[in-house]
XYZ file of C-alpha atoms in Angstrom:
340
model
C -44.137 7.218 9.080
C -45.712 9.019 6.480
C -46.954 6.738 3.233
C -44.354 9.219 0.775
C -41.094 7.551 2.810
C -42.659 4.363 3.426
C -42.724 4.351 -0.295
C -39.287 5.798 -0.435
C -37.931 3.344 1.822
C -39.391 0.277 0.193
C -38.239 1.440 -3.052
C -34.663 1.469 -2.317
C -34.956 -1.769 -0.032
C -36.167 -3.492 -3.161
C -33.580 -1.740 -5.732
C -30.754 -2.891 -3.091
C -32.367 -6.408 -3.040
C -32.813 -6.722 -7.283
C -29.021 -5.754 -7.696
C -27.709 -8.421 -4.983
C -29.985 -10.511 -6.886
C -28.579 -9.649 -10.301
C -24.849 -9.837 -9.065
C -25.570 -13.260 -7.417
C -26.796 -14.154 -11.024
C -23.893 -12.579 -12.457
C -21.289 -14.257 -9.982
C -22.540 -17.643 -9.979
C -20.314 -20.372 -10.973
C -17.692 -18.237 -11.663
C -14.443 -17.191 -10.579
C -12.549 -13.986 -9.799
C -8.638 -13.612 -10.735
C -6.623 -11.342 -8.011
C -3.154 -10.368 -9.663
C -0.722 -9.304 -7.059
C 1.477 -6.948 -8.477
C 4.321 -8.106 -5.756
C 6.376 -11.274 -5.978
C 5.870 -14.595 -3.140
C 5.951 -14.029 0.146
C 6.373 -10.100 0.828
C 3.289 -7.895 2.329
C 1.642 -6.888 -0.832
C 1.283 -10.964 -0.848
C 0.339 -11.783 1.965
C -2.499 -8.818 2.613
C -3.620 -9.984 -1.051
C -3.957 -13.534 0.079
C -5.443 -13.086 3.277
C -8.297 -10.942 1.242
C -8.724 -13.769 -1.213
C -9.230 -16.444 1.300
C -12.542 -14.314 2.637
C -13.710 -11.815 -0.063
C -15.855 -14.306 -2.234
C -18.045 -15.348 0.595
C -19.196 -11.440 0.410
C -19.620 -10.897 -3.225
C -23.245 -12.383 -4.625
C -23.050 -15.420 -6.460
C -20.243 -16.331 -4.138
C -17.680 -16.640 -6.578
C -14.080 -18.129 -6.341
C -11.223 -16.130 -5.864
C -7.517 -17.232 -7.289
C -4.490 -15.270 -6.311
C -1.719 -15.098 -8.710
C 1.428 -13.053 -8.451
C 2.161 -10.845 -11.278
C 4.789 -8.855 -9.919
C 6.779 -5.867 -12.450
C 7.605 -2.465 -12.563
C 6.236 -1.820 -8.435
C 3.120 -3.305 -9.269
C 2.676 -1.304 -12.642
C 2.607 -4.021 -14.574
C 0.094 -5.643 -13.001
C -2.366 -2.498 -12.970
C -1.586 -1.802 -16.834
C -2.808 -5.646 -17.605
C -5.779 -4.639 -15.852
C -6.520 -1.381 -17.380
C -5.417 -2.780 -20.235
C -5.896 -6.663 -21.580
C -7.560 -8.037 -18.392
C -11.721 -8.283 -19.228
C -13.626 -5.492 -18.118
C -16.761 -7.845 -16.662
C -15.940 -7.675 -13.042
C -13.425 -11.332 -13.640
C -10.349 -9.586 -13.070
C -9.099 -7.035 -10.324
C -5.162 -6.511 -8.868
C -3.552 -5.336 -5.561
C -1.645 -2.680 -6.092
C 1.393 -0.856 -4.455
C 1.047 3.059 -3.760
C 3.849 3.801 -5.551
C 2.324 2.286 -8.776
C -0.580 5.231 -8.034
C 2.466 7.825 -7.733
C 4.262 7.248 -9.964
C 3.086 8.420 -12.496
C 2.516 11.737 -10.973
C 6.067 12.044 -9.180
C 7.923 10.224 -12.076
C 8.637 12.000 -15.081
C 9.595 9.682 -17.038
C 7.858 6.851 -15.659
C 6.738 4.459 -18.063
C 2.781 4.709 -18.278
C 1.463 1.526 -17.758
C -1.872 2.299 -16.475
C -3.498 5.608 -15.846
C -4.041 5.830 -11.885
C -6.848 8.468 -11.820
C -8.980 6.166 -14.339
C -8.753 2.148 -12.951
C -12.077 2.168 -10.581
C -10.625 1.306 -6.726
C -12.559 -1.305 -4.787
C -10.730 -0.155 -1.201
C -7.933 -0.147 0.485
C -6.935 -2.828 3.701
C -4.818 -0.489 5.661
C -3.312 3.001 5.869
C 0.496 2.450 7.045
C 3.241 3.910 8.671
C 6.743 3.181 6.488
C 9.476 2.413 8.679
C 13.571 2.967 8.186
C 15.631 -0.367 10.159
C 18.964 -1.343 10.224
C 20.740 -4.514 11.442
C 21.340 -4.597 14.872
C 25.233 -5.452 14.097
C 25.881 -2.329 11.805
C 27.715 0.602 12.525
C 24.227 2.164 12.353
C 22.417 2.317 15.333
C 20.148 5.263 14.984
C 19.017 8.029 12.548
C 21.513 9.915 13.539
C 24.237 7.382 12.743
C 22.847 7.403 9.029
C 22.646 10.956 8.957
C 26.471 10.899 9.733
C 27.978 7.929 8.273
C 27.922 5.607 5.257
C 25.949 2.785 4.865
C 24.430 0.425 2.245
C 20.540 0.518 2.561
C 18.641 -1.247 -0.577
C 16.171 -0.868 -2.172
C 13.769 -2.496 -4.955
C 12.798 -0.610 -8.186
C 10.939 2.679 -9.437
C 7.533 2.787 -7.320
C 8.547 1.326 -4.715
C 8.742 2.579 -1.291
C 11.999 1.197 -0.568
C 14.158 2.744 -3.312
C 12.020 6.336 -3.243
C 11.824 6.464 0.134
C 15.250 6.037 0.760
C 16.429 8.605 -1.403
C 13.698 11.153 -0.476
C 15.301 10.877 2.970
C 19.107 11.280 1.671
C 17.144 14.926 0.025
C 15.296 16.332 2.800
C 16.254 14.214 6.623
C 20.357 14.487 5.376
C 20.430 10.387 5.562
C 24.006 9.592 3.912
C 23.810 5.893 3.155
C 24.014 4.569 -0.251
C 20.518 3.295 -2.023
C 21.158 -0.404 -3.158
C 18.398 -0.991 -5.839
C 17.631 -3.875 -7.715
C 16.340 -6.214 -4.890
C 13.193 -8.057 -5.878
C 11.129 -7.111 -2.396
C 11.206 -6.854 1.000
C 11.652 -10.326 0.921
C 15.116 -10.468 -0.453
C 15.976 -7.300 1.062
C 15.332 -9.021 4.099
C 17.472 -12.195 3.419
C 20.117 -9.425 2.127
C 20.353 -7.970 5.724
C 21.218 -11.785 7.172
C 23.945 -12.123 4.697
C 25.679 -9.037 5.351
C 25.139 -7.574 2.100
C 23.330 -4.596 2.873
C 22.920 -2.405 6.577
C 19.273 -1.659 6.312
C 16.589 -0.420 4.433
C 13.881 2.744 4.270
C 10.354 2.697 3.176
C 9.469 -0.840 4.372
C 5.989 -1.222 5.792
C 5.685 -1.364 9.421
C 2.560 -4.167 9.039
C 4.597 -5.933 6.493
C 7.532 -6.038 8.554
C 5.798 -6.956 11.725
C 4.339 -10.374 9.796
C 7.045 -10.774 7.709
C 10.464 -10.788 10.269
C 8.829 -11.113 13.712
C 11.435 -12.806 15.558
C 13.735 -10.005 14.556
C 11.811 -7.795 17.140
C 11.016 -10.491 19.618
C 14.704 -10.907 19.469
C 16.041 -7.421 19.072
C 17.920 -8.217 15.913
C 17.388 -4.813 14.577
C 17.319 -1.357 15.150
C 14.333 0.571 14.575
C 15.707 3.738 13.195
C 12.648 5.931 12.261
C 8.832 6.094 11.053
C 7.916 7.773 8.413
C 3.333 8.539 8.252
C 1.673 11.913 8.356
C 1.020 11.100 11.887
C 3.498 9.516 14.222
C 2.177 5.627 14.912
C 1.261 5.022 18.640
C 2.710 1.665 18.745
C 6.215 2.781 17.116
C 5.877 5.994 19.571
C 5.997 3.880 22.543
C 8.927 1.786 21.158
C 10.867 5.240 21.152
C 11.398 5.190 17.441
C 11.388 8.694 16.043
C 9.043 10.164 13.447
C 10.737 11.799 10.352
C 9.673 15.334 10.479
C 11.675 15.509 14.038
C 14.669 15.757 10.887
C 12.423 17.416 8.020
C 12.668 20.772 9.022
C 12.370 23.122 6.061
C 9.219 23.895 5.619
C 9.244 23.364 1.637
C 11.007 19.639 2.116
C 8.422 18.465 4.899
C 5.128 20.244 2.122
C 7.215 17.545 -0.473
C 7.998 14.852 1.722
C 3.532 15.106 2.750
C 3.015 14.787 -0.909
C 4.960 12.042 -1.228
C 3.701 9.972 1.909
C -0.066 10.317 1.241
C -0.030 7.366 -0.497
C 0.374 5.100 2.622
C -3.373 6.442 3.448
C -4.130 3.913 0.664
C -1.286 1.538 1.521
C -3.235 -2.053 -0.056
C -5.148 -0.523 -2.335
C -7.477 -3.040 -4.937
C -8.068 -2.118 -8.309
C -10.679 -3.094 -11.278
C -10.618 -2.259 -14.713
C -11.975 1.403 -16.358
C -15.229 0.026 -17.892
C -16.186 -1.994 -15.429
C -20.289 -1.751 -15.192
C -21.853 0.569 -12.223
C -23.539 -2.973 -10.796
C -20.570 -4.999 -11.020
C -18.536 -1.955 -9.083
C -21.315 -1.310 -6.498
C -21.041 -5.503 -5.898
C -17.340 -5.952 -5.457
C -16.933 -2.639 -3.212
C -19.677 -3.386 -0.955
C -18.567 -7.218 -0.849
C -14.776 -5.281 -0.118
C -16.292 -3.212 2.764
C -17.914 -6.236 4.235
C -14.324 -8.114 3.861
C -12.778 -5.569 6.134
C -15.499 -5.946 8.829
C -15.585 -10.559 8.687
C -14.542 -11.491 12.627
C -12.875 -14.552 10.137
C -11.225 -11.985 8.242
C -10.315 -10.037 11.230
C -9.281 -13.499 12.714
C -6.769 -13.984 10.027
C -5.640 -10.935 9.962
C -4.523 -11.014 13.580
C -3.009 -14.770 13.384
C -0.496 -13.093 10.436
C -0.075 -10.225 12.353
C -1.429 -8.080 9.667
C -3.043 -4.600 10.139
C -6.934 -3.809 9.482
C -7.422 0.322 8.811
C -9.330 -0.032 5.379
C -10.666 2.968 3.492
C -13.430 2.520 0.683
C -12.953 2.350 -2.660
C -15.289 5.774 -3.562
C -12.702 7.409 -0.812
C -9.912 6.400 -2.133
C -10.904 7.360 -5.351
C -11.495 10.810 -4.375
C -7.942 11.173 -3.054
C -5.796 9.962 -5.891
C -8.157 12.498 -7.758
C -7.150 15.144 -5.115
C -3.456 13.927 -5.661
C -3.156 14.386 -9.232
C -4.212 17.796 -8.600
C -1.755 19.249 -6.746
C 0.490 22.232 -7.509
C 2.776 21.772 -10.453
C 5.839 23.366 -8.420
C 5.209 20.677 -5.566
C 5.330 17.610 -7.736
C 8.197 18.805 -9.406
C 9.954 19.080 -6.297
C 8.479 15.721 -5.570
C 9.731 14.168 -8.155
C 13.493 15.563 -7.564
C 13.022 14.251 -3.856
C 12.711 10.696 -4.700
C 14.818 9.926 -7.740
C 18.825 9.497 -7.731
């Protein structure tokens, strides 16, 4: 090796070894608040806990990690107390739902909490397929069925997949069920289906789902009605559920309905404040990366029957930057595709 790169080499070696050093300093002693912008018990939760439980052991200084729900506004209001009152010392970061990122590009007159393309992303956990499901007692049995009938599907609030999707597939797939807003999450949407309240439900996360209801597919008490990702999901494939552009089939509604579903590339996406220092960044998306690789992690993540596809924090960054600069004419159609 010539002496120039074994200087080279060395140099970064030791600059990678004095800023573990420095974070470790930094960390020490100290803990690490994790808002989830999503209430008890729903997937934002439990992806957000499951990280918790392994991400200190990663970042120098080892510090503690304490989850806390702040749920409000599809995870809005949990990014905006980031951006806005949390400290910006690397103390404070939130999970986020990709709707909060969307919205607001594809919402008018969404309320700006937080500005997406500023907050600094530490990485995303997994890159999702959205899923459409119905009881297996209603009337609807398959796509088709709520393509030709009536039926009550709910839904939770502005930026969240639930509610949007569902009424960007009344727009462009011709679904003709009513969108029942209002629930608090997948959660209650879920315990809305037992009572009878409601048939089914659009934009839930296949992961989430999987973790969240499994004995309603070990014991075919639904019917898996369609997926909904840029590229059909192997797993739902097999099951024979269909993918939505089988029904999106003018060209400009399946360029909108893209738009709209590139957020599930960053599906869990982590947050920290605009601000935060280069060296307190570089630590906590390096000590995210390493998260996302733990066999304990991984462990976990398979017990709660969770799904690993992470993407880092400078990708995802570049994305939502990509996002926000898309055509005017598309994100206005956007926005017409997912709002009553």
């Amino acid at each position: 090796m010539r002496l120039e790169t074994r200087v080279l080499a060395g140099l970064i070696a030791f600059a990678a070894l004095a800023t573990s050093a420095t974070a470790g300093d930094y960390y020490a002693g100290k803990s690490i608040d994790l808002l989830i912008g999503a209430p008890p018990g729903g997937g934002y939760d439990i992806y957000a806990r499951a990280l918790a439980r392994h991400y200190g052991r990663h970042i120098p200084g080892q510090p503690t990690i304490v989850a806390q729900n702040m749920p409000g506004a599809g995870s809005a209001r949990a990014a905006g107390f980031i951006s806005t009152m949390a400290p910006k010392d690397g103390t404070a970061i939130a999970a986020i739902m990709p709707g909060a990122v969307m919205g607001p590009l594809l919402e008018e007159r969404a309320e700006a909490l937080f500005d997406p393309a500023k907050v600094l992303y530490l990485g995303t956990a997994n890159s999702g397929t959205r899923i459409c499901v119905a009881r297996k007692d209603s009337k609807v049995k398959t796509f088709d069925d709520a393509r030709a009938q009536k039926a009550a599907f709910g839904g939770v609030s502005s930026n969240d997949s639930t509610r949007e999707y569902g009424y960007m597939l009344k727009k462009t797939a011709g679904a003709q069920y009513d969108v029942v807003s209002g629930y608090s999450g997948t959660a209650e949407i879920a315990l809305a289906m037992e009572r009878g309240e409601i048939d089914g439900a659009c934009g839930w996360d296949w992961s989430s789902f999987k973790s969240q209801r499994p004995d309603w597919i070990r014991d075919n008490k639904v019917n898996l009605l369609l997926q909904v990702g840029l590229e059909p999901n192997a797993e739902l494939t097999r099951m024979g559920v269909p993918a939505v552009f089988k029904y999106v089939t003018n060209e400009d509604d399946r360029k909108v309905v893209e738009l709209v579903i590139a957020q599930q590339v960053f599906q869990r996406s982590y947050i920290a404040p605009p601000g935060l220092a280069a060296e307190q960044l570089e630590a906590l998306r390096a000590a995210f990366d390493a998260t996302m690789r733990d066999k304990d992690f991984l462990a976990d993540a398979e017990t709660m029957r969770i799904d690993i596809a992470p993407l880092s924090g400078a990708k995802v960054q570049e994305l939502v930057q990509k996002l926000y600069a898309a055509p005017k004419d598309m994100v206005a159609r956007a926005r017409q595709a997912i709002t009553p």
